[in-house]
Tab-separated table of C-alpha atoms in Angstrom:
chain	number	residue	atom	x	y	z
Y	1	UNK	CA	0.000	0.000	0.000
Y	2	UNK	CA	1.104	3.856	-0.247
Y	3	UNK	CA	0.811	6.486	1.895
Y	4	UNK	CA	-1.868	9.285	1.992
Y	5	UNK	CA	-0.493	11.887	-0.549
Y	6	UNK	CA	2.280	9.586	-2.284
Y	7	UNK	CA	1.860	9.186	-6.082
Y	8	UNK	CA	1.559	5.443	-7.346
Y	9	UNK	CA	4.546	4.094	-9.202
Y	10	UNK	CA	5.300	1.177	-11.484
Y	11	UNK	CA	6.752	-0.769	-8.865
Y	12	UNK	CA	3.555	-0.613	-6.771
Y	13	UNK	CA	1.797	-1.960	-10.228
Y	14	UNK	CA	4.015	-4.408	-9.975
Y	15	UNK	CA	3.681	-5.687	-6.633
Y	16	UNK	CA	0.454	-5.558	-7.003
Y	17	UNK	CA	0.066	-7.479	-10.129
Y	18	UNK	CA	3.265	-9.624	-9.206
Y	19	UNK	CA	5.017	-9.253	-11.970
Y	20	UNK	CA	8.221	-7.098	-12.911
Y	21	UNK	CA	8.254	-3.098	-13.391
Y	22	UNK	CA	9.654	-4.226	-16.681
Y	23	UNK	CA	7.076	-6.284	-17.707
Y	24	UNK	CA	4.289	-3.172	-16.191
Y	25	UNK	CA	6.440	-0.243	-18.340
Y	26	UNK	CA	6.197	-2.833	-21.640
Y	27	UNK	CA	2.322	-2.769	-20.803
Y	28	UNK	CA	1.929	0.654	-20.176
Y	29	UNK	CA	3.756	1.922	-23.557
Y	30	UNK	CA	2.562	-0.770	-25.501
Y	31	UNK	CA	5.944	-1.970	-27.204
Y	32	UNK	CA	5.814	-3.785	-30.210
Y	33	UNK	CA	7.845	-6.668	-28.698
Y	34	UNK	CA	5.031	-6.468	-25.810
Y	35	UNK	CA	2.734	-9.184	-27.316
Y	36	UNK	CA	5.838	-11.697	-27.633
Y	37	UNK	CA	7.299	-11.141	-24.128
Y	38	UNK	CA	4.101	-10.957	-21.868
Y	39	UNK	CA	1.218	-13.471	-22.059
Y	40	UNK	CA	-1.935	-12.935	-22.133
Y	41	UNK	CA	-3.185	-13.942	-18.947
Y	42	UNK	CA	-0.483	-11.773	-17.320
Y	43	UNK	CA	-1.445	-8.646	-19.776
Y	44	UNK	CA	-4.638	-9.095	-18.257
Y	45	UNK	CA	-3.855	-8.948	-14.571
Y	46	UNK	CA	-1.213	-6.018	-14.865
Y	47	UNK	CA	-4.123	-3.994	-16.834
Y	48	UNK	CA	-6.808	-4.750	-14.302
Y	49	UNK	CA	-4.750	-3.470	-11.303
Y	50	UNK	CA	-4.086	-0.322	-12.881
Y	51	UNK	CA	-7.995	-0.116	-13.880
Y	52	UNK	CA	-8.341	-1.193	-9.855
Y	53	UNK	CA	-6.290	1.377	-8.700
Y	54	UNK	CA	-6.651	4.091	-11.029
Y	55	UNK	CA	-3.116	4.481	-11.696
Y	56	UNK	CA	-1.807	7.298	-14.262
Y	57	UNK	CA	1.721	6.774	-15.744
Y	58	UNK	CA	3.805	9.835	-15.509
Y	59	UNK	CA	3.870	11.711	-19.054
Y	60	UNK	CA	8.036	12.030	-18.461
Y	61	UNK	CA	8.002	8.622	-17.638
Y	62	UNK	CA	6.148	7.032	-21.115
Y	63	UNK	CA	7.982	9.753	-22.752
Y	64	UNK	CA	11.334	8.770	-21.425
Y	65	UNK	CA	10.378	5.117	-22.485
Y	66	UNK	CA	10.092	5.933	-26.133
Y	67	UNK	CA	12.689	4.903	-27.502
Y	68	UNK	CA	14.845	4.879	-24.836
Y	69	UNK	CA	17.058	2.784	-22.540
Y	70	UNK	CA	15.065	4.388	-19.761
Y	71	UNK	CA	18.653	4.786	-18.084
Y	72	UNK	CA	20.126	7.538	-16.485
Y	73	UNK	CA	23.386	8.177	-15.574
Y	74	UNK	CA	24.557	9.162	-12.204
Y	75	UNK	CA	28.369	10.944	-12.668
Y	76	UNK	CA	30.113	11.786	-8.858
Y	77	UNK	CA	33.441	13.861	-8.971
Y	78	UNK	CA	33.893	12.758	-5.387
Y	79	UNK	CA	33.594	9.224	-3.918
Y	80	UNK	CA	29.991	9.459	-2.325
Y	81	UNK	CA	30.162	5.994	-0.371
Y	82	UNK	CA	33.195	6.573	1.939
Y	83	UNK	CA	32.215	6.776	5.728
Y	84	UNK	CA	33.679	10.355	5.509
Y	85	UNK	CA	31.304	11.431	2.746
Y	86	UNK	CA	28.231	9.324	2.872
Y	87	UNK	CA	25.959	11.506	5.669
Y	88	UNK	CA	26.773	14.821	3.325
Y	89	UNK	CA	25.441	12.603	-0.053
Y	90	UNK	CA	23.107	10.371	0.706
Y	91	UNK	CA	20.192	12.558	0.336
Y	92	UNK	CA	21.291	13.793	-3.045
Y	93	UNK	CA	21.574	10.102	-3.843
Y	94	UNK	CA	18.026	8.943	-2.288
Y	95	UNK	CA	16.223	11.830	-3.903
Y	96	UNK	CA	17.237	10.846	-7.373
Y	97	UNK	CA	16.615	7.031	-6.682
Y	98	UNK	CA	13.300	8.612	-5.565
Y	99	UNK	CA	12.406	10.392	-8.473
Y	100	UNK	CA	13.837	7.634	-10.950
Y	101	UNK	CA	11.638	5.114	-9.423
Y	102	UNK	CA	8.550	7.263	-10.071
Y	103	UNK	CA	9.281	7.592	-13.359
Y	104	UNK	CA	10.035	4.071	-14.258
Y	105	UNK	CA	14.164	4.875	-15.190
Y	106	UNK	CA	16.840	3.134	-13.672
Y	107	UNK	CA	19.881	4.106	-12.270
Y	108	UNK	CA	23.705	3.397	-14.097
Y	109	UNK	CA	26.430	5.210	-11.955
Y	110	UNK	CA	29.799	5.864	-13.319
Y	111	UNK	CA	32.594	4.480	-11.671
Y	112	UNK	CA	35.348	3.759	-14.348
Y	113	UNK	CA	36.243	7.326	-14.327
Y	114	UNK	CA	39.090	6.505	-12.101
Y	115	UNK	CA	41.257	9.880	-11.297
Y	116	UNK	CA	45.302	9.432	-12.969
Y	117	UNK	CA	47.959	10.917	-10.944
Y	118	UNK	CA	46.273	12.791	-8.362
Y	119	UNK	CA	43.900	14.600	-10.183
Y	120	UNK	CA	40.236	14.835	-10.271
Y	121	UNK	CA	37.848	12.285	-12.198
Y	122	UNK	CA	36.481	13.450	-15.692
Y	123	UNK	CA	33.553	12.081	-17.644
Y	124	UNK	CA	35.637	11.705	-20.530
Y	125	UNK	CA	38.523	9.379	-20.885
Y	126	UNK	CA	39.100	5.927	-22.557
Y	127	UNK	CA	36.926	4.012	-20.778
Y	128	UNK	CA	33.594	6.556	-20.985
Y	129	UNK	CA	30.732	4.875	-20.837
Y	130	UNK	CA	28.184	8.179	-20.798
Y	131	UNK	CA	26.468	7.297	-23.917
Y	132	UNK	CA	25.354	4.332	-22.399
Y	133	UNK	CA	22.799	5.978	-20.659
Y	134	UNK	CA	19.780	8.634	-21.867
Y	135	UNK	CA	20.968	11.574	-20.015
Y	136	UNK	CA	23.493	12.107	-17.001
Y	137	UNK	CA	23.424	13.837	-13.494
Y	138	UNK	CA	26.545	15.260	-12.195
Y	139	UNK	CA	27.036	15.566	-8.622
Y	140	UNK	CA	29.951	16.820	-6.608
Y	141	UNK	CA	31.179	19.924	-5.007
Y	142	UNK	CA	33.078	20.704	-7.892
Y	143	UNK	CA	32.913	19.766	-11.466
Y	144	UNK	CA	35.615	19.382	-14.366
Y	145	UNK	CA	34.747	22.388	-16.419
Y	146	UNK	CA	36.123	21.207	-19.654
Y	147	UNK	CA	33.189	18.151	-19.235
Y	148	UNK	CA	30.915	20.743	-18.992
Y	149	UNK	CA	32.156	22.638	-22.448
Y	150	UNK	CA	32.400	18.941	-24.036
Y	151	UNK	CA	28.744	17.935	-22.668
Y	152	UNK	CA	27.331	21.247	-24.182
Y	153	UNK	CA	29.153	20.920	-27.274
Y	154	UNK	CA	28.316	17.032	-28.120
Y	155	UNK	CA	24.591	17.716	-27.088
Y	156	UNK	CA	24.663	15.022	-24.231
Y	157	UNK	CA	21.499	15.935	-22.032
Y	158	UNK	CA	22.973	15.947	-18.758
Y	159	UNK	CA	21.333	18.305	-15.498
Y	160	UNK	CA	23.983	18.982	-12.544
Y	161	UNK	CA	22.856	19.206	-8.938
Y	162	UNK	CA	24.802	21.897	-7.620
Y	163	UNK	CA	24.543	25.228	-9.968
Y	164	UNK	CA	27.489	26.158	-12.051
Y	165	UNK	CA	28.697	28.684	-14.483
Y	166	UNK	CA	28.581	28.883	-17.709
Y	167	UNK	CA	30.958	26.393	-19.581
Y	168	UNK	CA	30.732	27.619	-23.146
Y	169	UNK	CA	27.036	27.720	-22.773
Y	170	UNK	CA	24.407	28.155	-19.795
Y	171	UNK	CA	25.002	24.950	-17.761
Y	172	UNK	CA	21.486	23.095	-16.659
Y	173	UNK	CA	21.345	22.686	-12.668
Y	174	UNK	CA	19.381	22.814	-9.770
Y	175	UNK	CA	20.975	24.098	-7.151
Y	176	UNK	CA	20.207	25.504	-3.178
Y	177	UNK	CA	19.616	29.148	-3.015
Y	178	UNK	CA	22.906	29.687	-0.871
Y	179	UNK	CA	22.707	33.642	-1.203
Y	180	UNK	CA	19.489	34.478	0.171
Y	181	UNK	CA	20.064	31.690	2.749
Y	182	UNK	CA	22.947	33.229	3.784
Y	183	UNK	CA	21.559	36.830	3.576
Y	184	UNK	CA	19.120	36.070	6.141
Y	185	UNK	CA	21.338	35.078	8.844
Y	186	UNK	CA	23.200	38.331	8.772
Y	187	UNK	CA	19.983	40.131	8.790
Y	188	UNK	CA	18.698	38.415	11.647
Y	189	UNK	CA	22.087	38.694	13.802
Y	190	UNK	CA	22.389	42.349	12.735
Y	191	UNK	CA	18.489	42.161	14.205
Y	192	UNK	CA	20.012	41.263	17.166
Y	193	UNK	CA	22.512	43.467	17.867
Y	194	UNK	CA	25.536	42.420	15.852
Y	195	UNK	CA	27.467	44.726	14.008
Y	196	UNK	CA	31.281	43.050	13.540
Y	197	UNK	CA	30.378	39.575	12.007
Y	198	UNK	CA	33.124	37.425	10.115
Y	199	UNK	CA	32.818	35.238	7.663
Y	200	UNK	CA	35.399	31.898	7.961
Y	201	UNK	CA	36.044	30.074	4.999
Y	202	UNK	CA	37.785	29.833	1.517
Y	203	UNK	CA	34.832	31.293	-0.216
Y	204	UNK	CA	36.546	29.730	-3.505
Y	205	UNK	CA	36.732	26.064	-5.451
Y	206	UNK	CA	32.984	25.642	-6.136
Y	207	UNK	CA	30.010	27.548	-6.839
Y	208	UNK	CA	28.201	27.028	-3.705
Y	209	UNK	CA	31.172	28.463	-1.772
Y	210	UNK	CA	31.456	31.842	-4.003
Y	211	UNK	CA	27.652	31.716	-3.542
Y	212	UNK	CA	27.838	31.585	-0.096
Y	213	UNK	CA	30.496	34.354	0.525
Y	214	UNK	CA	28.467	36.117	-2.055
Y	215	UNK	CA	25.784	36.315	0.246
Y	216	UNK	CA	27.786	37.488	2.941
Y	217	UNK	CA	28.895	40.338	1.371
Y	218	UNK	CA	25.093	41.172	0.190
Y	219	UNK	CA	24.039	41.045	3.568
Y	220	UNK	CA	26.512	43.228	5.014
Y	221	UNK	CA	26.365	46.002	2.054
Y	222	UNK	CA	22.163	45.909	2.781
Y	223	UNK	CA	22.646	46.248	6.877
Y	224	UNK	CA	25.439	48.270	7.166
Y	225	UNK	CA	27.654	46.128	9.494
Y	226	UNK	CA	31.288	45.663	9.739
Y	227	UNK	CA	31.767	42.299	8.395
Y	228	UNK	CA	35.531	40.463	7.184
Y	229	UNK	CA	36.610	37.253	5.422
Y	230	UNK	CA	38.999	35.423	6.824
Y	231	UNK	CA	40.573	31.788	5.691
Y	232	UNK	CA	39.399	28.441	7.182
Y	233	UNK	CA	41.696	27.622	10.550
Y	234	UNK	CA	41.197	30.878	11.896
Y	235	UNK	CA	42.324	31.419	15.356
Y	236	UNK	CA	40.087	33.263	17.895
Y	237	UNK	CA	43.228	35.969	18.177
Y	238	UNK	CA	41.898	36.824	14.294
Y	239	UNK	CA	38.450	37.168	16.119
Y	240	UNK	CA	38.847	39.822	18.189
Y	241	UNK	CA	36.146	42.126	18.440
Y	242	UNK	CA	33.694	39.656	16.070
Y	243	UNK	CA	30.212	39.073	18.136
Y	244	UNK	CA	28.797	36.370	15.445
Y	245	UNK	CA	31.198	34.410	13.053
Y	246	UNK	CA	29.829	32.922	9.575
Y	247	UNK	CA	31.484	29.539	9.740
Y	248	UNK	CA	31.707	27.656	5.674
Y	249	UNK	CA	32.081	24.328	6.653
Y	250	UNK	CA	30.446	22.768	9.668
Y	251	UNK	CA	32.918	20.760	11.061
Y	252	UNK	CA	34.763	24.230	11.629
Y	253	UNK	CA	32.218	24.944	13.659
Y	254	UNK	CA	32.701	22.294	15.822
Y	255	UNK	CA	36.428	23.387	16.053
Y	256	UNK	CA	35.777	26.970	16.603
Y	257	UNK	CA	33.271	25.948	19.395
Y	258	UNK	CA	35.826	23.975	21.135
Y	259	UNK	CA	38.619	26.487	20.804
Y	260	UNK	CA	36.471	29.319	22.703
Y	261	UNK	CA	35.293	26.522	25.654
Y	262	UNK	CA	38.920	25.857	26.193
Y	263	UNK	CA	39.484	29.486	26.603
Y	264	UNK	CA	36.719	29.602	29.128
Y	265	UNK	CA	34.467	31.972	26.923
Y	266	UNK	CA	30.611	30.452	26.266
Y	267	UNK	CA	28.572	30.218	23.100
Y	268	UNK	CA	26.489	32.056	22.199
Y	269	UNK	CA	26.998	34.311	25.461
Y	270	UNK	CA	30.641	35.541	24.178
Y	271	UNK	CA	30.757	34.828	20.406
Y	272	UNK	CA	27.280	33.307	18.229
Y	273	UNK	CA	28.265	30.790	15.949
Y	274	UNK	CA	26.053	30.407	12.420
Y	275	UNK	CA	26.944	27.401	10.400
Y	276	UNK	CA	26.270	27.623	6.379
Y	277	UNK	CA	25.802	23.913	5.186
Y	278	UNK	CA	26.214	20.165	6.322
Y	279	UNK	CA	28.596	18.038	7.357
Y	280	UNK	CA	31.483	17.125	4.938
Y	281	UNK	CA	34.073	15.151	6.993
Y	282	UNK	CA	33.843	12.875	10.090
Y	283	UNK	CA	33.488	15.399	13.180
Y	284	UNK	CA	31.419	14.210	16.525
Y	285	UNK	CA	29.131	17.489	17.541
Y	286	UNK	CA	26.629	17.593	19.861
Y	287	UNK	CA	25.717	21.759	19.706
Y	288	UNK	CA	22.777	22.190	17.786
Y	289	UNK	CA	24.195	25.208	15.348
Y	290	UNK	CA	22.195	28.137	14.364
Y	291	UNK	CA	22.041	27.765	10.042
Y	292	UNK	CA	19.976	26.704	7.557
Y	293	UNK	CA	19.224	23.231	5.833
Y	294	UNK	CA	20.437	22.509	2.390
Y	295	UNK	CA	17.174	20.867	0.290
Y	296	UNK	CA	19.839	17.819	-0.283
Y	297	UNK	CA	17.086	15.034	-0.691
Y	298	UNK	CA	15.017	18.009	-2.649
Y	299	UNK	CA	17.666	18.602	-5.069
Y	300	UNK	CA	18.154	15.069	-6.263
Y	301	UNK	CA	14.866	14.619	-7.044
Y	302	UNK	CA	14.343	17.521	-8.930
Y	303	UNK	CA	17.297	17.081	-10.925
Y	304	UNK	CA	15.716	14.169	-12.006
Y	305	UNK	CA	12.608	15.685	-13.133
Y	306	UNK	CA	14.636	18.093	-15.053
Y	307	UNK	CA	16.448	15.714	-17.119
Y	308	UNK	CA	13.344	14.134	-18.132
Y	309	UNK	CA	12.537	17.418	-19.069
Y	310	UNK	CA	15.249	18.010	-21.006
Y	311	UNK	CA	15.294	14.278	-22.974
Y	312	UNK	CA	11.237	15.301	-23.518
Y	313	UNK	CA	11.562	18.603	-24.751
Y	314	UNK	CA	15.384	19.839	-24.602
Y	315	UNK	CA	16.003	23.558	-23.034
Y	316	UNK	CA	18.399	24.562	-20.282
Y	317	UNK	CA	16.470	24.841	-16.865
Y	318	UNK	CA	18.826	26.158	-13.977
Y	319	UNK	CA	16.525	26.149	-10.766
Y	320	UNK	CA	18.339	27.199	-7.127
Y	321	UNK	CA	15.523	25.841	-4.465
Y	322	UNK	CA	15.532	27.782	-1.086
Y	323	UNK	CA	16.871	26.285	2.335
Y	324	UNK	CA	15.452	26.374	5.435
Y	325	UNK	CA	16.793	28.156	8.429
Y	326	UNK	CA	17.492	26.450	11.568
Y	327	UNK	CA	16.960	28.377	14.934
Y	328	UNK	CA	19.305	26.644	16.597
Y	329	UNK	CA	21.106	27.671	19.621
Y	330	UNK	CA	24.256	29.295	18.685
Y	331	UNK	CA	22.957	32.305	17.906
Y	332	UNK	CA	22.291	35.269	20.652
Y	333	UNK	CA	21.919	38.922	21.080
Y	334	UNK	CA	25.096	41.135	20.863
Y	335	UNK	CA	26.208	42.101	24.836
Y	336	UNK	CA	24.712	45.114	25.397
Y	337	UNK	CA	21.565	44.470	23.749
């Protein structure tokens, strides 16, 4: 059964009717090898539970099917099954088996694109195997922008989950809306008093980093506050006189919280903390950090939808969906206030 709200796929037909998704897509989009592979009997039964349960196949879905592998490619620039980096991609990666299962695709990812000599992996090499699939999503922190260019210029439909720059040609993404996230938190600690904030991080190597410093400096040009940029490993000397600190990655949160208890000063009392994404690496944290939630799971599934899109009907959709702010408890109001 499904739950209240959740949209029927082809593996609940299937289920159902107990037969293969296979054998309910050949059904559904009435192949010409259909009559040959399926008999009768079982024709019959996969046709009656859809009548039974009113089932509608997804337009992208019979579209993809046409003729198609119904495959899509799954491309990571980082290793996303490591202990290290599996909490930070897993929801990317269960949103797009999400979304692929509603639509009837499956799932090839890409793993002979082993990195030579130290440097990063790239779609394209003697072993590529993109063409295999329909269309590709690329996932990773940071992509290889000469793939991009040679995606664009070979017309390979591809959608990345992380928004990029142009590569030759507007790049198709979905990405999180780091700049107004980020924008927000200044506003609400310059709400509450703060007028020398910081901002700790490389704020370079990756679009969602620029994007995120990006936003810093937006939010401090609209309120008027004092704010710096200082590099990751910053020591609380460099801190002197901050009152709320805009920490890049998390796990440099953790370290920045543990510096100040060890000099005897308390967060948020004597400095307010405000983390700007998820975990990354390994770090044990129990402080519940004021921040915002990156639509991770959200992303993957949308990307997803937008490849279908773009096998349907082509086009280069860039989407950036909004994250959600977390109250936390590492923000407070400027002494004095």
């Amino acid at each position: 059964m499904t739950g209240p709200g959740r949209r029927l796929t082809q593996q609940d037909i299937a289920k159902m009717a107990g037969v293969s998704q296979t054998t309910v897509s050949l059904v559904l989009n009435k192949r010409g090898d259909a009559e040959v592979r399926i008999a009768p009997e079982t024709r019959e039964r996969v046709l009656r539970v859809i009548k039974e349960t009113g089932y509608v196949a997804d337009p992208a879905a019979r579209r993809l099917a046409d003729g198609r592998n119904r495959i899509l490619g799954v491309f990571t620039y980082e290793a996303v099954f490591p202990t290290e980096s599996a909490d930070f991609y897993h929801p990317f990666l269960g949103g797009i088996e999400e979304c692929a299962e509603e639509i009837g695709c499956d799932l090839l990812l890409f793993t002979s694109a082993r990195a030579i000599s130290g440097a990063r992996r790239q779609i394209f090499n003697e072993e590529s195997r993109v063409r295999l699939a329909d269309g590709c999503l690329l996932l990773g922190r940071t992509v290889d922008r000469d793939d991009l260019a040679r995606l664009l210029a070979e017309g390979i439909p591809f959608v990345s989950v992380g928004r990029r720059d142009d590569a030759g040609g507007p790049v198709p993404y979905v990405g999180a809306d780091y700049p107004s996230a980020v924008r927000a938190l200044v506003e609400q600690a310059v709400a509450l008093g703060h007028r020398r904030l910081a901002y700790v991080g490389a704020g370079t190597g990756g679009e969602s980093r620029a994007d995120r410093l990006r936003g810093f400096h937006e939010g401090v040009a609209a309120t008027g506050a004092d704010g710096r940029h200082l590099p990751p490993g910053v020591s609380l000397e460099e801190l002197a006189g901050v009152t709320a600190v805009f920490v890049e990655e998390h796990a440099d949160c953790v370290a920045l919280t543990k510096a100040a208890g060890e000099r005897g000063m308390e967060i948020p009392r004597d400095l307010s903390i405000l983390t700007l994404g998820a975990f990354t690496r390994p770090v044990q944290a129990d402080t519940d950090f004021t921040g915002f939630r990156i639509p991770r799971r959200e992303m993957g599934h949308r990307a997803v939808q937008l490849l279908a899109a773009v096998l349907e009907t082509g086009g280069t959709p860039q989407e950036l969906l909004p994250c959600e702010l977390i109250a936390g408890s590492t923000l407070a109001p400027a002494s004095g206030m």
